[in-house]
Short mmCIF file of C-alpha atoms and ligand atoms in Angstrom, two decimals:
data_model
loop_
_atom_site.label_atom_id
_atom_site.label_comp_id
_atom_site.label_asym_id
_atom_site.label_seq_id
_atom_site.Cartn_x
_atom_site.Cartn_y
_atom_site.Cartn_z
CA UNK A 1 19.73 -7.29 13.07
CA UNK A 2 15.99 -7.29 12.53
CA UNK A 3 13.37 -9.31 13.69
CA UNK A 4 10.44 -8.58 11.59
CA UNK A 5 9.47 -7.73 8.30
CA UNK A 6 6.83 -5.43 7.65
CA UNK A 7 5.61 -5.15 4.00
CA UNK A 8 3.34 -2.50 2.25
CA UNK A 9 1.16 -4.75 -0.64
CA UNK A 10 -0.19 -2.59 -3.45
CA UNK A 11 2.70 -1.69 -5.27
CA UNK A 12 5.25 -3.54 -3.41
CA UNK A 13 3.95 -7.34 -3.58
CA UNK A 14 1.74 -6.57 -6.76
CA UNK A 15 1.23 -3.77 -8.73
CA UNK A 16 -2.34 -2.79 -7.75
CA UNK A 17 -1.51 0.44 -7.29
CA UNK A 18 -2.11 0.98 -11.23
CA UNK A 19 -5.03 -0.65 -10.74
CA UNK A 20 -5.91 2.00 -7.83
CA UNK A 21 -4.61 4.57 -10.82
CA UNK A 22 -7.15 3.58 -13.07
CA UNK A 23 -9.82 3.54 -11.00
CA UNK A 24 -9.16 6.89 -9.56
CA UNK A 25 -8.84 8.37 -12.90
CA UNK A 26 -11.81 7.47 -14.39
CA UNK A 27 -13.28 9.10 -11.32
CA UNK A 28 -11.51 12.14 -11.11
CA UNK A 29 -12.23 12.20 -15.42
CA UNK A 30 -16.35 12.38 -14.15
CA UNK A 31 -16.20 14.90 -11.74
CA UNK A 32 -14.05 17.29 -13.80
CA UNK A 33 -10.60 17.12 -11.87
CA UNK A 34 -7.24 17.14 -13.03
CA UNK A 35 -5.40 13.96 -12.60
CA UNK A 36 -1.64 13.15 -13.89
CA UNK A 37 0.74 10.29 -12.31
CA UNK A 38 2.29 12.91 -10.65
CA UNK A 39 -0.69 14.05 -8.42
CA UNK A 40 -1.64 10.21 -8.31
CA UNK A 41 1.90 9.91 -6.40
CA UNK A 42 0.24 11.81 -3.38
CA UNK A 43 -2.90 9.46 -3.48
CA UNK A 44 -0.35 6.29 -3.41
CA UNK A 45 -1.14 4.87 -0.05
CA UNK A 46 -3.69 7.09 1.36
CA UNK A 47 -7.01 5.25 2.24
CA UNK A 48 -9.82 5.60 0.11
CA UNK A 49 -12.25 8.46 1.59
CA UNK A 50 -8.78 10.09 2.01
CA UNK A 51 -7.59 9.61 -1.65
CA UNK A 52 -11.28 11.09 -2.44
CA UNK A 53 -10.86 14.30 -0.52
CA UNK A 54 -7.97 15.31 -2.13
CA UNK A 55 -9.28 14.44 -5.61
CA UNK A 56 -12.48 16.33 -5.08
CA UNK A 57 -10.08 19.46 -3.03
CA UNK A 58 -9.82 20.43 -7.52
CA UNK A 59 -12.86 19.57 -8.23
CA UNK A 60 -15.27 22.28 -9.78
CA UNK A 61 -17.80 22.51 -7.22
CA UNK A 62 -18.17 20.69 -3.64
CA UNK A 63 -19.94 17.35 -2.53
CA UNK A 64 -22.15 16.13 -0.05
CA UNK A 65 -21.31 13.08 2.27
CA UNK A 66 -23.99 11.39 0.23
CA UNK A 67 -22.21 11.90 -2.89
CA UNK A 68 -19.23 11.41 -1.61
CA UNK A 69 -19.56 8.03 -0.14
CA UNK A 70 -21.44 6.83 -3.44
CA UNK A 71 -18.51 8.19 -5.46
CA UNK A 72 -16.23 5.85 -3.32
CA UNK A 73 -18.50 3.13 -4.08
CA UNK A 74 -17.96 3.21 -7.77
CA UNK A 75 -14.50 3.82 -7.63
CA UNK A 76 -14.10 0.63 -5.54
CA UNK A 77 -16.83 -1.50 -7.71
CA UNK A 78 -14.69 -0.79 -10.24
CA UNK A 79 -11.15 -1.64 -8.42
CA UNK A 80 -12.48 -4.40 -7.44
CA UNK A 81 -13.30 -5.47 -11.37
CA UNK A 82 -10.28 -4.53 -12.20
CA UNK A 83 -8.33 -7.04 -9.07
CA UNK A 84 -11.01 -10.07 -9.97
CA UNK A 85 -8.96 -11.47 -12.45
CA UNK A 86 -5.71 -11.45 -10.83
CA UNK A 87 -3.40 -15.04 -10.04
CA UNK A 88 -0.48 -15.56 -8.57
CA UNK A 89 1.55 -14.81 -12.13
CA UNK A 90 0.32 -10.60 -10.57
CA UNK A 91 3.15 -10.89 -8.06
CA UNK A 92 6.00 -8.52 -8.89
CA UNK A 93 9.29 -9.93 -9.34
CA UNK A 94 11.19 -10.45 -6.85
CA UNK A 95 8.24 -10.06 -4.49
CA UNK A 96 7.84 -13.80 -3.67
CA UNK A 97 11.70 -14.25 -3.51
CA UNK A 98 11.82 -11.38 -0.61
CA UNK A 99 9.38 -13.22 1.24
CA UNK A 100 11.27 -16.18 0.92
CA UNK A 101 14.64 -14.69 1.82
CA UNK A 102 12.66 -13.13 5.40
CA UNK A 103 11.10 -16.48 5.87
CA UNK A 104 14.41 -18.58 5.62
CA UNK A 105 16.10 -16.06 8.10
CA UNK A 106 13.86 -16.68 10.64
CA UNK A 107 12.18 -13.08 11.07
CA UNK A 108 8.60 -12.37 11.07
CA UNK A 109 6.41 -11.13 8.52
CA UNK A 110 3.74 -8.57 8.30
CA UNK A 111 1.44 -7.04 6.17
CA UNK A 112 0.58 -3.18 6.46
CA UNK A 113 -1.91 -2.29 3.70
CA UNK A 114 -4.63 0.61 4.73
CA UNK A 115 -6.46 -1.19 1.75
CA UNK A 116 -9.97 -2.52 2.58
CA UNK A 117 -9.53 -5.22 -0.23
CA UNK A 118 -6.04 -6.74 1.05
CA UNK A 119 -7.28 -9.93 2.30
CA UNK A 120 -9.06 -10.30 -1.15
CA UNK A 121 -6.09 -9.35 -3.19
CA UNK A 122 -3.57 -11.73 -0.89
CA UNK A 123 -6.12 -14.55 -1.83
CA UNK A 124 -6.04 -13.86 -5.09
CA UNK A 125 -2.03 -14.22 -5.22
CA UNK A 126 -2.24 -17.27 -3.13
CA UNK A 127 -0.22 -15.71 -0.07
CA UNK A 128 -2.03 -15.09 2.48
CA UNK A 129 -0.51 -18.10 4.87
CA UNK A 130 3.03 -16.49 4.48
CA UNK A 131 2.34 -13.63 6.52
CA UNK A 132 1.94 -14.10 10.48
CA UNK A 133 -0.07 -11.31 10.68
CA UNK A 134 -2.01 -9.04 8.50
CA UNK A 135 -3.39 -5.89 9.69
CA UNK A 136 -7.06 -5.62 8.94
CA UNK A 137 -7.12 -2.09 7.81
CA UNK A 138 -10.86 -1.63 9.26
CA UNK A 139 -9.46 -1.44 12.30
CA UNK A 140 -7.07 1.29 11.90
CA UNK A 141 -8.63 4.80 13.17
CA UNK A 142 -4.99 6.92 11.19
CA UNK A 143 -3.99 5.56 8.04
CA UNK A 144 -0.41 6.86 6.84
CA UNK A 145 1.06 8.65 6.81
CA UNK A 146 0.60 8.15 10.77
CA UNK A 147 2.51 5.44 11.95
CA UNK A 148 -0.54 4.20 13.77
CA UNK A 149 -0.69 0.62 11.37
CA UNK A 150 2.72 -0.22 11.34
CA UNK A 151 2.59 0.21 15.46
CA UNK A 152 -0.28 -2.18 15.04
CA UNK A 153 1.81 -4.72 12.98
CA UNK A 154 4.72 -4.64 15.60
CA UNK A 155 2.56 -5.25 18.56
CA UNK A 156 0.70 -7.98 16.43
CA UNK A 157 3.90 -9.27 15.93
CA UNK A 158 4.84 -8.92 19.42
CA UNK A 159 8.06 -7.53 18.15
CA UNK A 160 9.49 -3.21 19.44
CA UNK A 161 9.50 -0.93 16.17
CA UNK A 162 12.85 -0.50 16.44
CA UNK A 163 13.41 -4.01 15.34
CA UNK A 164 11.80 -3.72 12.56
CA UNK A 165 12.08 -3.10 8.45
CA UNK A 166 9.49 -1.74 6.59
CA UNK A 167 8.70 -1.54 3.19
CA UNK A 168 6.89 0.39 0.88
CA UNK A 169 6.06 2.14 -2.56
CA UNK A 170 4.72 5.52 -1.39
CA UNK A 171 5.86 8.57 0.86
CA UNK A 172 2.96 8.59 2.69
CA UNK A 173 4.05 5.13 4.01
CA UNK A 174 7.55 5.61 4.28
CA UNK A 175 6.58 8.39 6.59
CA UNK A 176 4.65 5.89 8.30
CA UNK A 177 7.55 3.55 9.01
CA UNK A 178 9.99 6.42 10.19
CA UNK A 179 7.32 7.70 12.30
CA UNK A 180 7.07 4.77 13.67
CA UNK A 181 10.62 4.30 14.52
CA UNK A 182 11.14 1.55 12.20
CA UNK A 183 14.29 0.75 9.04
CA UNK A 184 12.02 1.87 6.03
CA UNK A 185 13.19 0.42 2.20
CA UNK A 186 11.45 2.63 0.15
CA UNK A 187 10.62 0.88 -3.58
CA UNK A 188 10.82 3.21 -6.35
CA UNK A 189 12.10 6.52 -7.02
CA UNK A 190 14.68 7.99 -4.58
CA UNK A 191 12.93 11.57 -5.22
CA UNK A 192 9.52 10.82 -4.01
CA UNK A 193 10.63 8.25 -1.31
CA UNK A 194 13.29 10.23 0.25
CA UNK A 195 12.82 9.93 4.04
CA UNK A 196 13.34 6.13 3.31
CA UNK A 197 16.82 5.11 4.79
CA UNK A 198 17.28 3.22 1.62
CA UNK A 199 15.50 3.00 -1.87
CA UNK A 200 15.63 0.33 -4.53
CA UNK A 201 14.25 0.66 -8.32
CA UNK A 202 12.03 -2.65 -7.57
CA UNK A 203 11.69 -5.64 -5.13
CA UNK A 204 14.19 -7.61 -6.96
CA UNK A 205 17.07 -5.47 -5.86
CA UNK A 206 15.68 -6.09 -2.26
CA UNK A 207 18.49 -8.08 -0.41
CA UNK A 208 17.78 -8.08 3.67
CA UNK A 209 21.51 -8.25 4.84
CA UNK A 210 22.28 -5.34 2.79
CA UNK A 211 20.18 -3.52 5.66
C1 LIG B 1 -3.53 1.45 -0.48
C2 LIG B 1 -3.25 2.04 -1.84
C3 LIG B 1 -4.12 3.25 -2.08
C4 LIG B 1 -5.58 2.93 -1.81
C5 LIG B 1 -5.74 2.44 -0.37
C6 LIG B 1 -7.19 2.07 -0.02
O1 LIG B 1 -2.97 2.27 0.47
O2 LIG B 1 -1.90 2.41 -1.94
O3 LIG B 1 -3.95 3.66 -3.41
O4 LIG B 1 -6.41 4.05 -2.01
O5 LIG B 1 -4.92 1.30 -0.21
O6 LIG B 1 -7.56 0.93 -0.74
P1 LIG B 1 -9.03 0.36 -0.76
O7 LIG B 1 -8.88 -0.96 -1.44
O8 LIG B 1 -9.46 0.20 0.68
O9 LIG B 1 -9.88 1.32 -1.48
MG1 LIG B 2 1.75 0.95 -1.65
#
């Protein structure tokens, strides 16, 4: 039924997104701005200036683009401590075995991260030669929830979005992949993912001819 794959990484290959959590927190801690897990959901696959606007949106006072930019220089210093030590044992389970399962059914695969430190993070897992193509997120002008980089993966892939499965941890990329005219598996919580046209507790449960 498909013919490509499209994956979302942090949080659906490995779980960097607490990572991202941690780092943003201890951020948000310094500048005096509420933080829970529940706001954190909103930040979950918005690109970093992006994630920083809305952070410093309830944030005592305002910021310059000065401050701003060095702000998102210590929150990704310290991001990318916290990702230097990852192996391959930081896959999530049932990650490699999805990849697997799209690989022995012929499809292709792509990866659709808006994260600056993907290539890093898919070298530190040892998978970066499984995926045909990954989008280098420099490149991308919208990051989700506009469609724009799963468009990108599709034509990378040389494969039309309507052929294609998506998959991904946050709303803002499940919004992404429907706006984009793709099949989106959303991974966690049917509540927060619910535009996804199916959701799964975790990528073990992900089984592509159920779709
Ligand atoms: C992904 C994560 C976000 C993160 C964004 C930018 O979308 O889900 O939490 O803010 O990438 O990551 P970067 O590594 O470029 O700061
Ligand atoms: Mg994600």
């Amino acid at each position: 039924r498909f013919k490509a794959v499209i994956f979302d990484l942090d949080g659906v290959i490995t779980d960097t997104a607490h990572y991202h959590y941690l780092a943003w927190k201890r951020l948000a801690d310094s500048v005096d701005a509420p933080f829970d897990e529940a706001f954190n959901e909103q930040l979950k696959g918005v690109d970093r200036m992006g994630s920083l606007d809305l952070i410093l949106a309830r944030a005592p006072r305002t910021y310059t683009p000065e401050e701003k930019r060095a702000l998102a220089d210590a929150k990704n210093t310290h991001y990318q401590e916290l990702i230097a030590t990852m192996t391959p044992d930081d896959l999530l389970p049932g990650a490699l075995r999805a990849l697997e399962e799209v690989r022995a059914a012929g499809l292709h695969i792509g990866l659709a991260s808006v994260s600056r430190n993907a290539f890093t993070v898919l070298d530190r897992l040892g998978i970066r030669d499984r995926f045909d193509d990954v989008v280098d997120a420099a490149t991308i002008v919208n990051g989700k929830p506009d469609p724009e980089i799963f468009l990108t993966a599709a034509a990378h892939l040389g494969v039309d979005p309507g052929d294609c499965l998506g998959v991904e941890d946050a709303a803002a990329g499940v919004a992404s992949i429907k706006d984009a005219g793709m099949f989106a598996v959303g991974v966690g919580s049917p509540d927060v993912l619910h535009r996804a046209d199916r959701v799964i507790p975790s990528m073990e449960a992900f089984r592509l001819q159920d779709y």
